[in-house]
mmCIF file of C-alpha atoms and ligand atoms in Angstrom:
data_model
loop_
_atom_site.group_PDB
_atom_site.id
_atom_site.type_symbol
_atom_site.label_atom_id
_atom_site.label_comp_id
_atom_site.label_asym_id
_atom_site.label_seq_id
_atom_site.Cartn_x
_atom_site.Cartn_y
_atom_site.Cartn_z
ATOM 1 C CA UNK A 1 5.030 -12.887 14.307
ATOM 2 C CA UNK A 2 4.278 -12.829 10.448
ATOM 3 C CA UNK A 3 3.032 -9.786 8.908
ATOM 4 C CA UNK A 4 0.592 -10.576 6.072
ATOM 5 C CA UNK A 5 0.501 -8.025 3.519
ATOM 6 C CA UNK A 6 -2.196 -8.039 1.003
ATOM 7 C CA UNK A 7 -1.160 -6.848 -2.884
ATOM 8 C CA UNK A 8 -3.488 -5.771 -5.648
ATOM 9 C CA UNK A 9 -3.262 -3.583 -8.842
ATOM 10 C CA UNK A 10 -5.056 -2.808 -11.890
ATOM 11 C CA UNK A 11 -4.015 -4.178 -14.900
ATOM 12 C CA UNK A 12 -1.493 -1.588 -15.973
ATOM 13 C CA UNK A 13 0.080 -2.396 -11.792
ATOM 14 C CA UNK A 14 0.073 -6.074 -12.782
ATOM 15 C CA UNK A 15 3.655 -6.448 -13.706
ATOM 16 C CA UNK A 16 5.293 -4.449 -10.491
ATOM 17 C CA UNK A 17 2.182 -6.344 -8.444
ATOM 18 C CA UNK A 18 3.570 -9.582 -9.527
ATOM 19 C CA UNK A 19 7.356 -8.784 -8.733
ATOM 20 C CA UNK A 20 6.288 -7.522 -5.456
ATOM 21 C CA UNK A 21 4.261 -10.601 -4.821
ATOM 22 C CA UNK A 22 7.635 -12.570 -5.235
ATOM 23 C CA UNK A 23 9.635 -10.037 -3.331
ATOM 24 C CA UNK A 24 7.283 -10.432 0.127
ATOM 25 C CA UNK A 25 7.951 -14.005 -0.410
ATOM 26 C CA UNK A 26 11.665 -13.543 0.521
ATOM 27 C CA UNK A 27 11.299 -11.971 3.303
ATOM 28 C CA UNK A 28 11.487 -13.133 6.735
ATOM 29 C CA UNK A 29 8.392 -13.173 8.997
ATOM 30 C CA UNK A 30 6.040 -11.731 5.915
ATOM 31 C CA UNK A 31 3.060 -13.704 4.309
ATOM 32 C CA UNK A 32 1.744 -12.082 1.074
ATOM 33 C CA UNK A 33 -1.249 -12.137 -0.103
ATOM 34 C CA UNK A 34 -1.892 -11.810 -3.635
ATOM 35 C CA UNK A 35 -5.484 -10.614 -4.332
ATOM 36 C CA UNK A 36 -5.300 -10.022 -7.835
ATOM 37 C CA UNK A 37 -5.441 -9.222 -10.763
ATOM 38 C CA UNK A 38 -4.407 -12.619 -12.560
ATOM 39 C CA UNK A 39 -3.587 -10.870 -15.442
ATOM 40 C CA UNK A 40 -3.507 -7.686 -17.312
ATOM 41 C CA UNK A 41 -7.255 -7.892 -18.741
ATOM 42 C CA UNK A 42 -8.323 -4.213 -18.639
ATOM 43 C CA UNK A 43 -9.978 -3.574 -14.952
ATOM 44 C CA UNK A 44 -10.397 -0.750 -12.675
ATOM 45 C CA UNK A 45 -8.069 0.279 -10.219
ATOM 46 C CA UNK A 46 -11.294 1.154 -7.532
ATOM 47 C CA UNK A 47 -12.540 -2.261 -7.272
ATOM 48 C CA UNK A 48 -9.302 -3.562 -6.441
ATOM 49 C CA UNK A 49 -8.156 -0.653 -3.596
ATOM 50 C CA UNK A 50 -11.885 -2.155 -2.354
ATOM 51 C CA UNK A 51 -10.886 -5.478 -2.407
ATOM 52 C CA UNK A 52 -7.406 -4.456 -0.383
ATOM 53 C CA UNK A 53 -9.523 -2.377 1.943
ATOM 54 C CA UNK A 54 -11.880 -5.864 3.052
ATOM 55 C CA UNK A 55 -8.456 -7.484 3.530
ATOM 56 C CA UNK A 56 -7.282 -5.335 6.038
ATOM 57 C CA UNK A 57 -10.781 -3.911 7.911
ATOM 58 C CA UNK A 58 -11.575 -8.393 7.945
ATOM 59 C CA UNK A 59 -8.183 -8.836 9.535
ATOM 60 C CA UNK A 60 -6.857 -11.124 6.504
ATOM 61 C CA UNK A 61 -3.490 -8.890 6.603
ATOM 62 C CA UNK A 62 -2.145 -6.062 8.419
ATOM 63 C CA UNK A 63 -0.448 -3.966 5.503
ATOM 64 C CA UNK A 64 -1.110 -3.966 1.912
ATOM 65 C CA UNK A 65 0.412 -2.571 -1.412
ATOM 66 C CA UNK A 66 -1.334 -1.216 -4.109
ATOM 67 C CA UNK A 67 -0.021 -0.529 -7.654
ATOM 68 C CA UNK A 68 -2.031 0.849 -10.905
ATOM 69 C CA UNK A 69 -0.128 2.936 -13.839
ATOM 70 C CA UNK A 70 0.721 5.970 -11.580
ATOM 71 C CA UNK A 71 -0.523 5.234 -8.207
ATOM 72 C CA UNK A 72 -2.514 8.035 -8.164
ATOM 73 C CA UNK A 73 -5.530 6.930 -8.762
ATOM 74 C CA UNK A 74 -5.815 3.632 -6.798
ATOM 75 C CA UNK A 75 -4.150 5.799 -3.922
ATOM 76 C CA UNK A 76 -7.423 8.371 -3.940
ATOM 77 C CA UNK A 77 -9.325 5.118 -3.908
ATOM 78 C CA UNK A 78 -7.718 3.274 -0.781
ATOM 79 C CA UNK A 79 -8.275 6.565 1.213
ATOM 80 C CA UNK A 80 -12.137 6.674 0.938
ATOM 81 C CA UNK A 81 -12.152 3.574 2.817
ATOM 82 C CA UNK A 82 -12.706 3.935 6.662
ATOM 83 C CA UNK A 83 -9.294 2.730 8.426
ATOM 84 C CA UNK A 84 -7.055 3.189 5.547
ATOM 85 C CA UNK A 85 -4.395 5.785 5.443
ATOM 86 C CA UNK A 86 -2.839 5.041 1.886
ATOM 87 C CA UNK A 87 0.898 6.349 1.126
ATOM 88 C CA UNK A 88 1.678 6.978 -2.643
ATOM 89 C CA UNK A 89 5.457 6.652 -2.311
ATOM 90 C CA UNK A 90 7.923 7.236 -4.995
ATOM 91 C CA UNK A 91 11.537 7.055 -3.049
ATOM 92 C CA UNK A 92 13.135 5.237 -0.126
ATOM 93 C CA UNK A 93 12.462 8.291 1.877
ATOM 94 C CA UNK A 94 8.850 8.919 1.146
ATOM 95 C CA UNK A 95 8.321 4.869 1.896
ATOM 96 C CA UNK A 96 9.985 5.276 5.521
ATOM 97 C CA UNK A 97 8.381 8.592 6.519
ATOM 98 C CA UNK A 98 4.613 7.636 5.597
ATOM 99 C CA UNK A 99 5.772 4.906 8.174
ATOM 100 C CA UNK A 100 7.589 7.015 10.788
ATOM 101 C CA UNK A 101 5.374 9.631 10.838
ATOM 102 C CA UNK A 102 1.922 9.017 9.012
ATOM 103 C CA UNK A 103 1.784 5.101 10.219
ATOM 104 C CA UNK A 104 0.699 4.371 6.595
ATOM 105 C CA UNK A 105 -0.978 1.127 6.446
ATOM 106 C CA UNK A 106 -1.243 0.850 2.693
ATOM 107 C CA UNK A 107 1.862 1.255 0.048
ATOM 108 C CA UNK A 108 1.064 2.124 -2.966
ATOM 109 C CA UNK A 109 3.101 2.787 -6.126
ATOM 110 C CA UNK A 110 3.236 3.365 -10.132
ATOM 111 C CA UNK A 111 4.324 0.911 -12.070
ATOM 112 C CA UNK A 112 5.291 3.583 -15.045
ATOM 113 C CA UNK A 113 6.321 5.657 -12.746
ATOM 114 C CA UNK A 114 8.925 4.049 -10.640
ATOM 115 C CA UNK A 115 11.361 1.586 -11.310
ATOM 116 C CA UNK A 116 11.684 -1.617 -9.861
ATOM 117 C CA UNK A 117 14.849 -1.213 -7.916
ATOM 118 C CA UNK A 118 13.351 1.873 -6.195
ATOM 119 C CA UNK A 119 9.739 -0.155 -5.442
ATOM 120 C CA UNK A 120 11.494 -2.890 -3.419
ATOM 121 C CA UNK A 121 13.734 -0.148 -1.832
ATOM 122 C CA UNK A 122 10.764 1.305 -0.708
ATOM 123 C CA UNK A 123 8.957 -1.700 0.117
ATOM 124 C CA UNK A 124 11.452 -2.983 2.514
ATOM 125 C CA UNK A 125 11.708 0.523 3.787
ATOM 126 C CA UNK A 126 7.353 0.409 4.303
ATOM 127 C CA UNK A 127 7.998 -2.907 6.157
ATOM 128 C CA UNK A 128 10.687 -2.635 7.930
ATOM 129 C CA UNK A 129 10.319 0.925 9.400
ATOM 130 C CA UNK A 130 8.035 1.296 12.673
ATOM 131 C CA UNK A 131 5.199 4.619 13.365
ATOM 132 C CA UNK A 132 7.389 6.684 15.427
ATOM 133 C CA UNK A 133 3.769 7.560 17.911
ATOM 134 C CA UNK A 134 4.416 10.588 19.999
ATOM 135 C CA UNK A 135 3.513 14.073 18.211
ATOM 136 C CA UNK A 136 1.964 12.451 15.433
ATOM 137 C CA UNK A 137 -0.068 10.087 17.211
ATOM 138 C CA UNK A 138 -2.985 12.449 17.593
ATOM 139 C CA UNK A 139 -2.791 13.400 14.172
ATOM 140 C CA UNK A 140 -2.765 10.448 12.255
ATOM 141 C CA UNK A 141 -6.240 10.177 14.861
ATOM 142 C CA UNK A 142 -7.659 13.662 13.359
ATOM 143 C CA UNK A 143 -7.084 11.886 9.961
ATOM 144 C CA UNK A 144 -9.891 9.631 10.920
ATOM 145 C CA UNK A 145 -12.178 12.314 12.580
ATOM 146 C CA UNK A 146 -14.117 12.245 9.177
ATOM 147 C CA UNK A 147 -15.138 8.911 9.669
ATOM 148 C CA UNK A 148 -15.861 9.392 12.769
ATOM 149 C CA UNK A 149 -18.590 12.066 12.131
ATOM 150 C CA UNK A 150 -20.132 10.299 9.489
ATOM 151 C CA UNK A 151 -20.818 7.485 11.590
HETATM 152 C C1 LIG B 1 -4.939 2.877 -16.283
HETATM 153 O O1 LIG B 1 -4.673 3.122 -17.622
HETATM 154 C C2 LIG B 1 -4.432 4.037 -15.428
HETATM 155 O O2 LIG B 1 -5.229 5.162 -15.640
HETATM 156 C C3 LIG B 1 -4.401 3.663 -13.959
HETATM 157 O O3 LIG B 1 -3.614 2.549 -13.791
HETATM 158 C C4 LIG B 1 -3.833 4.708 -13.014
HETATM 159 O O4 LIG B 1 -2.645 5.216 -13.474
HETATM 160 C C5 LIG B 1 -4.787 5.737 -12.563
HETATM 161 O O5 LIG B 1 -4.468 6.569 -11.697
#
């Protein structure tokens, strides 16, 4: 089964979003899909954790990855959208347990805060590690209650 994994960033992600675009492409049984940015004209980091938010609630990939300057802010972003739980990772380990335990379905990162041998560290770690379920099944569900109640 491929996992398709959809990738945006804002322009000052562009660079890392680019590399990581090229990194899913090595990888066995993963489809990227690059939403943008083309390029590094200035644009804001909430239209694009939008954009990767329609790719996953339309079914056009399972995972995605999300870079802007620190991560931060397109990471606040992702999580306003209903069925996102958005992970802003800065290690191997943080990348494995928003997996294990949080079943993160976004990645995101800073591209001036990390370097690039750490973000594909932690991207294979996001891929390849599976939501460990049990305790933490019911609470990654209370992280949705919100929704929920809102209707
Ligand atoms: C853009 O300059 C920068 O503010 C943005 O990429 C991000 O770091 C915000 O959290």
């Amino acid at each position: 089964m491929v996992t398709r994994v959809a990738v945006a960033s804002d322009h000052a992600g562009f660079e890392l979003k680019s590399l990581i675009v090229e990194w899913l492409g090595e990888l066995e049984g993963v489809e990227a899909v690059d939403l943008g940015p083309a390029d590094t004209t200035r644009t804001d980091y909430p239209d694009w954790a939008a954009t990767l938010a329609g790719a996953l609630a339309n079914g056009a990939a399972e995972r995605g990855v999300l870079v802007c300057g620190t991560g931060i802010g397109i990471s606040i972003a992702a999580n306003k959208h209903p069925g996102v739980r958005a992970a802003l990772v800065h290690d191997v380990t943080t990348a494995r347990l928003c997996r294990a335990h949080n079943d993160a379905n976004v990645l995101c990162l800073g591209q001036r805060i990390v370097g690039q041998a750490v973000a594909r560290e932690a991207l294979e770690a996001f891929l390849g590690t599976a939501f460990e379920g049990g305790r933490h099944a019911d609470r990654v569900a209370k992280i949705h209650a919100p929704e929920r109640a809102e209707g």
